[in-house]
Short mmCIF file of C-alpha atoms in Angstrom, two decimals:
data_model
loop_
_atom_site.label_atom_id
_atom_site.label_comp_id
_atom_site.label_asym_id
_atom_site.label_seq_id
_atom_site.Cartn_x
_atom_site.Cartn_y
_atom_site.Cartn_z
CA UNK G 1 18.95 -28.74 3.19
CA UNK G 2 16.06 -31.16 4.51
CA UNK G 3 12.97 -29.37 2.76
CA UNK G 4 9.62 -29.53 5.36
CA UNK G 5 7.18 -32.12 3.97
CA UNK G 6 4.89 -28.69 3.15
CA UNK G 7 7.59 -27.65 0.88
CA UNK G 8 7.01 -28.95 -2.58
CA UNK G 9 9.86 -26.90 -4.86
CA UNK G 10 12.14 -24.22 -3.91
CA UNK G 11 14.36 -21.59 -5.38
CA UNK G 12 16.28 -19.10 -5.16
CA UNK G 13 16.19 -15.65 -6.59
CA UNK G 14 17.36 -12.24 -6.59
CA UNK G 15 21.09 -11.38 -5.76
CA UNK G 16 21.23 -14.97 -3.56
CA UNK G 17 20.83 -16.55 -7.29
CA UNK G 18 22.90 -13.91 -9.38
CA UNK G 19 26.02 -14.62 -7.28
CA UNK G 20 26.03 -10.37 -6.82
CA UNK G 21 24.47 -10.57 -3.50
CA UNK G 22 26.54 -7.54 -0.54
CA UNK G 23 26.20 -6.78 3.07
CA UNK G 24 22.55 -4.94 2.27
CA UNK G 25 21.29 -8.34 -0.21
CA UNK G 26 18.26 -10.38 1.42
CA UNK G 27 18.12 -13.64 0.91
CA UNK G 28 15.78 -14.29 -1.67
CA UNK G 29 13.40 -17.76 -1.37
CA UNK G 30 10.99 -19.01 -2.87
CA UNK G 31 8.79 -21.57 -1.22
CA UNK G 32 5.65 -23.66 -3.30
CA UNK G 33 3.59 -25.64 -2.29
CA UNK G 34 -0.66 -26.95 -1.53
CA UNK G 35 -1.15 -25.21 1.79
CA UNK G 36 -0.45 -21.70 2.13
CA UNK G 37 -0.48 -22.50 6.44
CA UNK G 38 2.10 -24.79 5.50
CA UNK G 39 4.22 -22.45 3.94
CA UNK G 40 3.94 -19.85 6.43
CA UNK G 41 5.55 -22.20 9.20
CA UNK G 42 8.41 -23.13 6.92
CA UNK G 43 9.01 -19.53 6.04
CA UNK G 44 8.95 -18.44 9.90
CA UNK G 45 11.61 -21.02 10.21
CA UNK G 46 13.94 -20.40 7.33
CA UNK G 47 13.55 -16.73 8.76
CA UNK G 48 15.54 -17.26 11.48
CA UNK G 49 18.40 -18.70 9.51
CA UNK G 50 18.30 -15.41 7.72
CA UNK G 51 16.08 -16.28 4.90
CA UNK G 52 14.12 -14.19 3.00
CA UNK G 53 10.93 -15.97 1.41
CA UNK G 54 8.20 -15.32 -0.82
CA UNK G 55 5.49 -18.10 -0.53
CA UNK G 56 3.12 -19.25 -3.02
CA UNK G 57 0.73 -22.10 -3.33
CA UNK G 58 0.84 -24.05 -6.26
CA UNK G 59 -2.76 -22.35 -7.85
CA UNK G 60 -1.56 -18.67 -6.99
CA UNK G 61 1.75 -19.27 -8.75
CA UNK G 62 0.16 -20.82 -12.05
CA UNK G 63 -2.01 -17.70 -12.20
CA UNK G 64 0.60 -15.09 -11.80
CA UNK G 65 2.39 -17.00 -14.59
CA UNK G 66 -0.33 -17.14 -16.84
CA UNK G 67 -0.35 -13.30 -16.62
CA UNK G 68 2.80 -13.70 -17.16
CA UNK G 69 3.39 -10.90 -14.01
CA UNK G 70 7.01 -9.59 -13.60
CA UNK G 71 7.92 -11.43 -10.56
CA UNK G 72 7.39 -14.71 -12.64
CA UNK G 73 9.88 -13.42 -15.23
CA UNK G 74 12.09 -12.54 -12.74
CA UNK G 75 12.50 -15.93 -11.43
CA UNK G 76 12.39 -17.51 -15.49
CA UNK G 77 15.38 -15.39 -15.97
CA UNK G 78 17.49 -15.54 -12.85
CA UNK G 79 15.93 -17.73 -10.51
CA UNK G 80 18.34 -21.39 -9.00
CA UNK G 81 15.61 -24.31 -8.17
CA UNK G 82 17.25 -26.35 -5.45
CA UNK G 83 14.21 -28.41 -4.74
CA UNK G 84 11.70 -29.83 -7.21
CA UNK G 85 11.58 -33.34 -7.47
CA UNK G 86 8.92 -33.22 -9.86
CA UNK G 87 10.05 -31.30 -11.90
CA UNK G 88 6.78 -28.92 -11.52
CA UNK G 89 8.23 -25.56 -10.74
CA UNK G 90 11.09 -26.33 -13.88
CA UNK G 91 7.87 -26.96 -16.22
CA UNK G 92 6.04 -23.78 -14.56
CA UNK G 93 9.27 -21.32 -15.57
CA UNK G 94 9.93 -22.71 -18.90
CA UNK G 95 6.35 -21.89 -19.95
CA UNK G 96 6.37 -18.25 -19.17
CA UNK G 97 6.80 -15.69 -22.21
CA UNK G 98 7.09 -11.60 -22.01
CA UNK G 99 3.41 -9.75 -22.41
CA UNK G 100 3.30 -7.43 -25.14
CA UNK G 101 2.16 -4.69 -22.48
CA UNK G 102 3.62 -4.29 -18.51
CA UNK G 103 1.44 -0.99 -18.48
CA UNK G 104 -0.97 -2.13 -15.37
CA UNK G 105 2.62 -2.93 -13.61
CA UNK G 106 3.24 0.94 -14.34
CA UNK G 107 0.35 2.17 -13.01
CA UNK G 108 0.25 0.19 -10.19
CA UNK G 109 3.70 1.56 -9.26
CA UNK G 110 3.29 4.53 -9.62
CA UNK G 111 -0.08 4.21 -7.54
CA UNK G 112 2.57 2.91 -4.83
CA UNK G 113 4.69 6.45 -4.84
CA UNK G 114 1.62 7.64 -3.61
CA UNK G 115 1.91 6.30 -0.06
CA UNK G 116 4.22 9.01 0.17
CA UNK G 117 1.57 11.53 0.16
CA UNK G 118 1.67 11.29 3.80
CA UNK G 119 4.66 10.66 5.69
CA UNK G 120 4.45 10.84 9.26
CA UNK G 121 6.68 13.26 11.29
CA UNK G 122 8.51 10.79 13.24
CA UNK G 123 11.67 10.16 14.39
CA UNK G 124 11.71 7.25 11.88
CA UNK G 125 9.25 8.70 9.66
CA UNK G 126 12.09 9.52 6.74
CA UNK G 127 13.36 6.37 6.66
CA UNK G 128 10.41 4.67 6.78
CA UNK G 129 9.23 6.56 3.56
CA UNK G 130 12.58 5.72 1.72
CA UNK G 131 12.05 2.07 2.16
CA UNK G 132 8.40 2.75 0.93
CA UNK G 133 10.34 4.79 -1.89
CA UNK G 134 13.18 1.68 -2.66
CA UNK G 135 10.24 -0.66 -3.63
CA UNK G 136 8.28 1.02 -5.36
CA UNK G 137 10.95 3.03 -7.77
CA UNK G 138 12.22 -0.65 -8.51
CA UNK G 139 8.58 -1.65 -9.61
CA UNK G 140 7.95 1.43 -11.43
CA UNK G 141 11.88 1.09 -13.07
CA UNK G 142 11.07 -3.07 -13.70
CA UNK G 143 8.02 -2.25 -15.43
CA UNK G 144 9.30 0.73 -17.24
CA UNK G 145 12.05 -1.25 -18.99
CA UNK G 146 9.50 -4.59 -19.45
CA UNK G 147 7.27 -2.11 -21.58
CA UNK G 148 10.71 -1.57 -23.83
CA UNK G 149 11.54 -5.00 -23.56
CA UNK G 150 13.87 -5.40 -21.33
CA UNK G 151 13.81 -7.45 -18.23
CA UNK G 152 16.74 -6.65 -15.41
CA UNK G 153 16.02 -6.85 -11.39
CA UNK G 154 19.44 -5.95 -10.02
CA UNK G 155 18.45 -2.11 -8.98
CA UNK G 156 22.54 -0.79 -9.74
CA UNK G 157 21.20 -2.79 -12.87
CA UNK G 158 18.22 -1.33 -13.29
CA UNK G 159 19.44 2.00 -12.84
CA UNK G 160 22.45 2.27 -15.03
CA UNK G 161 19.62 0.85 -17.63
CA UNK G 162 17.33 4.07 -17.43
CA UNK G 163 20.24 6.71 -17.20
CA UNK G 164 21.47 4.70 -20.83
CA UNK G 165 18.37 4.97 -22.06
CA UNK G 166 18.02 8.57 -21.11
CA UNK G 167 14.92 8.26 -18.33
CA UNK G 168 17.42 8.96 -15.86
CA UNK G 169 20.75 11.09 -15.86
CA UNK G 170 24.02 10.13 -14.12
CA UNK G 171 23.98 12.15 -11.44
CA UNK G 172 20.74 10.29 -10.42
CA UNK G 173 22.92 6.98 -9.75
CA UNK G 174 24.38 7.42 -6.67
CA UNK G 175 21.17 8.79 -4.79
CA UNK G 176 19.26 5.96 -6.32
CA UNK G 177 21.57 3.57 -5.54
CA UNK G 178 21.23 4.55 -2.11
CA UNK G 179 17.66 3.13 -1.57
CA UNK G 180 18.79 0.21 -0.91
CA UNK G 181 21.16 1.52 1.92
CA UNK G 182 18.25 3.12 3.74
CA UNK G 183 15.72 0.19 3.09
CA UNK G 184 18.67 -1.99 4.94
CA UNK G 185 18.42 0.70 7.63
CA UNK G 186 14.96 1.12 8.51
CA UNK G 187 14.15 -3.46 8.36
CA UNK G 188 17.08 -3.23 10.97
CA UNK G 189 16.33 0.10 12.69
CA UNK G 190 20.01 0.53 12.78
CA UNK G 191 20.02 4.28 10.74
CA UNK G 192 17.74 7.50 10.68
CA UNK G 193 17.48 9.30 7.72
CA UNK G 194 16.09 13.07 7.46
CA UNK G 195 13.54 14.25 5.40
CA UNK G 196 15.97 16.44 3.29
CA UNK G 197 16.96 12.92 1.65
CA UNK G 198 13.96 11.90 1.18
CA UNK G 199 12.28 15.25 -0.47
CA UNK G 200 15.21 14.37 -2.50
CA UNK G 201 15.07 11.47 -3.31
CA UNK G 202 11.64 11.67 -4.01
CA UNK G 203 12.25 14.99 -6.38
CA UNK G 204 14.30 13.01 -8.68
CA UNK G 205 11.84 10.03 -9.11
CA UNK G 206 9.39 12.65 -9.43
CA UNK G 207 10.53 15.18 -12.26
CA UNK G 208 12.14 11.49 -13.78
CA UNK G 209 9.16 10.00 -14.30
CA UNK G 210 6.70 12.83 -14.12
CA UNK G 211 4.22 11.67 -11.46
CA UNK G 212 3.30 14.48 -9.87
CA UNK G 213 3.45 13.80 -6.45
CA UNK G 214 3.88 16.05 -3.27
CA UNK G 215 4.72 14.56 0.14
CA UNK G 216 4.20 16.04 2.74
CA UNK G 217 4.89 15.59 6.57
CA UNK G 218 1.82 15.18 9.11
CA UNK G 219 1.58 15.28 12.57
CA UNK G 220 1.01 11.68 14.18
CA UNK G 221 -2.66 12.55 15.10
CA UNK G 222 -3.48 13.44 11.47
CA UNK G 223 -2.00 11.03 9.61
CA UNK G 224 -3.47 8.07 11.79
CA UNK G 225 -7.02 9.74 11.53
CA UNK G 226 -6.48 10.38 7.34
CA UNK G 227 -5.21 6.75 7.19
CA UNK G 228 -7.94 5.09 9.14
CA UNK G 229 -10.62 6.75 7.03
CA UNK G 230 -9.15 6.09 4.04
CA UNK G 231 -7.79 2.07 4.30
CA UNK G 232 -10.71 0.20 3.62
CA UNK G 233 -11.05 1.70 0.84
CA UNK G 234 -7.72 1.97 -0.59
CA UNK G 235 -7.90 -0.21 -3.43
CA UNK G 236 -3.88 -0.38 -3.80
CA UNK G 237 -3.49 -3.26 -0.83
CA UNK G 238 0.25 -2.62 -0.34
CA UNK G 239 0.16 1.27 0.01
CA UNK G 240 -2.93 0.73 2.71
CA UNK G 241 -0.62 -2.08 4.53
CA UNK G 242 1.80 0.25 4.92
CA UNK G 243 0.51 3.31 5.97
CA UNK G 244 -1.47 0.93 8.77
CA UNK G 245 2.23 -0.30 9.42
CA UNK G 246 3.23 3.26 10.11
CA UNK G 247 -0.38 4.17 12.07
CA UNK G 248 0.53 1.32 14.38
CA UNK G 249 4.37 2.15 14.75
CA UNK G 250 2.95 5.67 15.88
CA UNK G 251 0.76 4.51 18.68
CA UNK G 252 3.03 1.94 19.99
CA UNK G 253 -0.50 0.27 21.39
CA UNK G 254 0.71 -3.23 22.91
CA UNK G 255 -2.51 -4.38 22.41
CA UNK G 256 -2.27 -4.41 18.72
CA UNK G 257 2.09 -5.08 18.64
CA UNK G 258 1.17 -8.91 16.72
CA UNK G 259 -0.28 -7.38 14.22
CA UNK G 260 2.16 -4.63 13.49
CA UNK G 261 4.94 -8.34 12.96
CA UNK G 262 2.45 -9.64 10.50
CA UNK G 263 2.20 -5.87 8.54
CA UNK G 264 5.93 -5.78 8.86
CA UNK G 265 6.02 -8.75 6.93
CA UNK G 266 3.49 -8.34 3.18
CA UNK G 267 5.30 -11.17 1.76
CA UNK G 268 4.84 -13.44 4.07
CA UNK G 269 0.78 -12.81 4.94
CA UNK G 270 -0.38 -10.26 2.45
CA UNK G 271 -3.67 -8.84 2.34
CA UNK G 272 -4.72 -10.65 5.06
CA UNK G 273 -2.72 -8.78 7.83
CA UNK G 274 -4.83 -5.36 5.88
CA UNK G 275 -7.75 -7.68 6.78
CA UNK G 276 -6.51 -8.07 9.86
CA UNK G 277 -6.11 -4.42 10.67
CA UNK G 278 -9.33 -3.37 9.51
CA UNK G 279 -10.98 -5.66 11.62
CA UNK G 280 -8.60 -5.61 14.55
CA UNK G 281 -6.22 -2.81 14.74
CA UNK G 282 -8.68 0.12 13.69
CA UNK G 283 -11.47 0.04 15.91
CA UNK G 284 -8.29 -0.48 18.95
CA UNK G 285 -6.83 2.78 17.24
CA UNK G 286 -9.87 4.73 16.69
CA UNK G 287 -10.95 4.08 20.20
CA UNK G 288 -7.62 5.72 21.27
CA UNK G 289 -8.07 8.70 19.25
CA UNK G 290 -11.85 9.28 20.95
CA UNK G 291 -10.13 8.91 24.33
CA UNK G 292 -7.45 11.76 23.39
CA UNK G 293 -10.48 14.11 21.72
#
């Protein structure tokens, strides 16, 4: 592959590097390099050859490896580099040790499970909250294991981990196992779950892992207005970018439909398309709701 002049080391991860990779594996990708701009038009192009990619500049990967932060160990223990001439990202891996605590990752994650709070009664609105559900039982699972020790990312992995070391039971694989079939199918809007499978889904993670948690179902008009006066000042970035996904995927407004692409997309532009939102998409969205009242 000719590697963009903006891309300074590459590699792969996830089931793309583990040589396990199905018909519901993304391609995994990660880009480095100075400018973050840079990266994002590299990323948008490799995205159309089916390419998955995380994007870092150098500066934002050195600090999430001096935290030593999970993704970093994923990609020490299972990561391919197929471009780094310098030998930078190589250095940057080999450097990164286990913490002796992961227990910010765990309450981070299970700050995540709380999107599901609210879950909007829409035709999509199940599946949408069981691809909300698939990432964030793999962080809380990842960071559960890292605080015993043990590092695995493949989620049949990860879950025939926690039912060996009792967290989980057996007959929790197969519903587990299944997030990944309904994250597939709400990215490619090809399936429609019902919110029997996700109250659960949910039920299991819950009494699991004792969080506490009780979803509930809201009608469109309620859960945009509870979202819009809550996301600037959600402190938990990704459960705010999604719920403004979801606000925006209920009011269809064409006005806004660029930014609903970049919310689609965290790992591409982050916590700037929350920025983006807040200063764009929820004055467009509470204007609508004042024309309705």
């Amino acid at each position: 592959m000719a590697w963009p002049p903006t891309v300074e080391a590459a590699a792969l991860f996830g089931s793309a590097a583990r040589g396990d990779s199905d018909h519901l594996s993304d391609n995994d990708l990660l880009l480095v390099g100075r400018s973050r701009s840079g990266l994002l038009s590299a990323a948008s192009a490799l995205r159309v050859s089916g390419w998955s990619c995380s994007i870092y500049t150098w500066p934002a990967l050195e600090a999430a490896a001096s935290r030593s932060s999970l993704f970093l160990n994923h990609l020490r223990l299972e990561s391919r580099v197929v471009f780094d001439p310098c030998d930078r990202l190589r250095h940057l891996l080999s450097s990164i040790s286990p913490r002796a605590s992961y227990q910010w990752e765990i309450e981070h994650a299970r700050e995540l499970l709380g999107t599901l709070e609210w879950i909007p009664e829409a035709r999509w609105g199940p599946t949408w909250a069981l691809d909300v559900l698939a990432i964030a039982f793999r962080s809380l699972a990842i960071a559960e294991l890292a605080q015993q020790g043990v590092f695995v990312f493949s989620l049949p992995a990860i879950v025939d981990r926690l039912v060996a070391v009792g967290i989980l039971r057996s007959l929790d694989r197969r519903p587990l196992c299944r997030l990944r079939l309904w994250k597939a199918a709400y990215r490619k809007q090809k399936m429609v779950a019902s919110s029997r499978t996700v109250l659960d889904s949910l039920e299991i993670i819950d009494r699991r892992f004792r969080i506490g948690l009780h979803a509930r179902f809201l009608l469109p008009e309620l859960f945009v207005e509870r979202t819009l006066s809550d996301v600037s000042r959600d402190g938990h970035w990704y459960r705010a970018t999604r719920r403004a996904e979801a606000c925006l995927r209920l009011t269809q407004s064409g006005e806004v439909r660029w930014l609903l692409q970049k919310l689609e997309q965290p790992q591409f532009f982050g916590r700037s398309a929350l920025g983006d939102f807040i200063a764009y998409g929820q004055p467009v969205l509470n204007a609508s709701i004042q024309e309705v009242s």
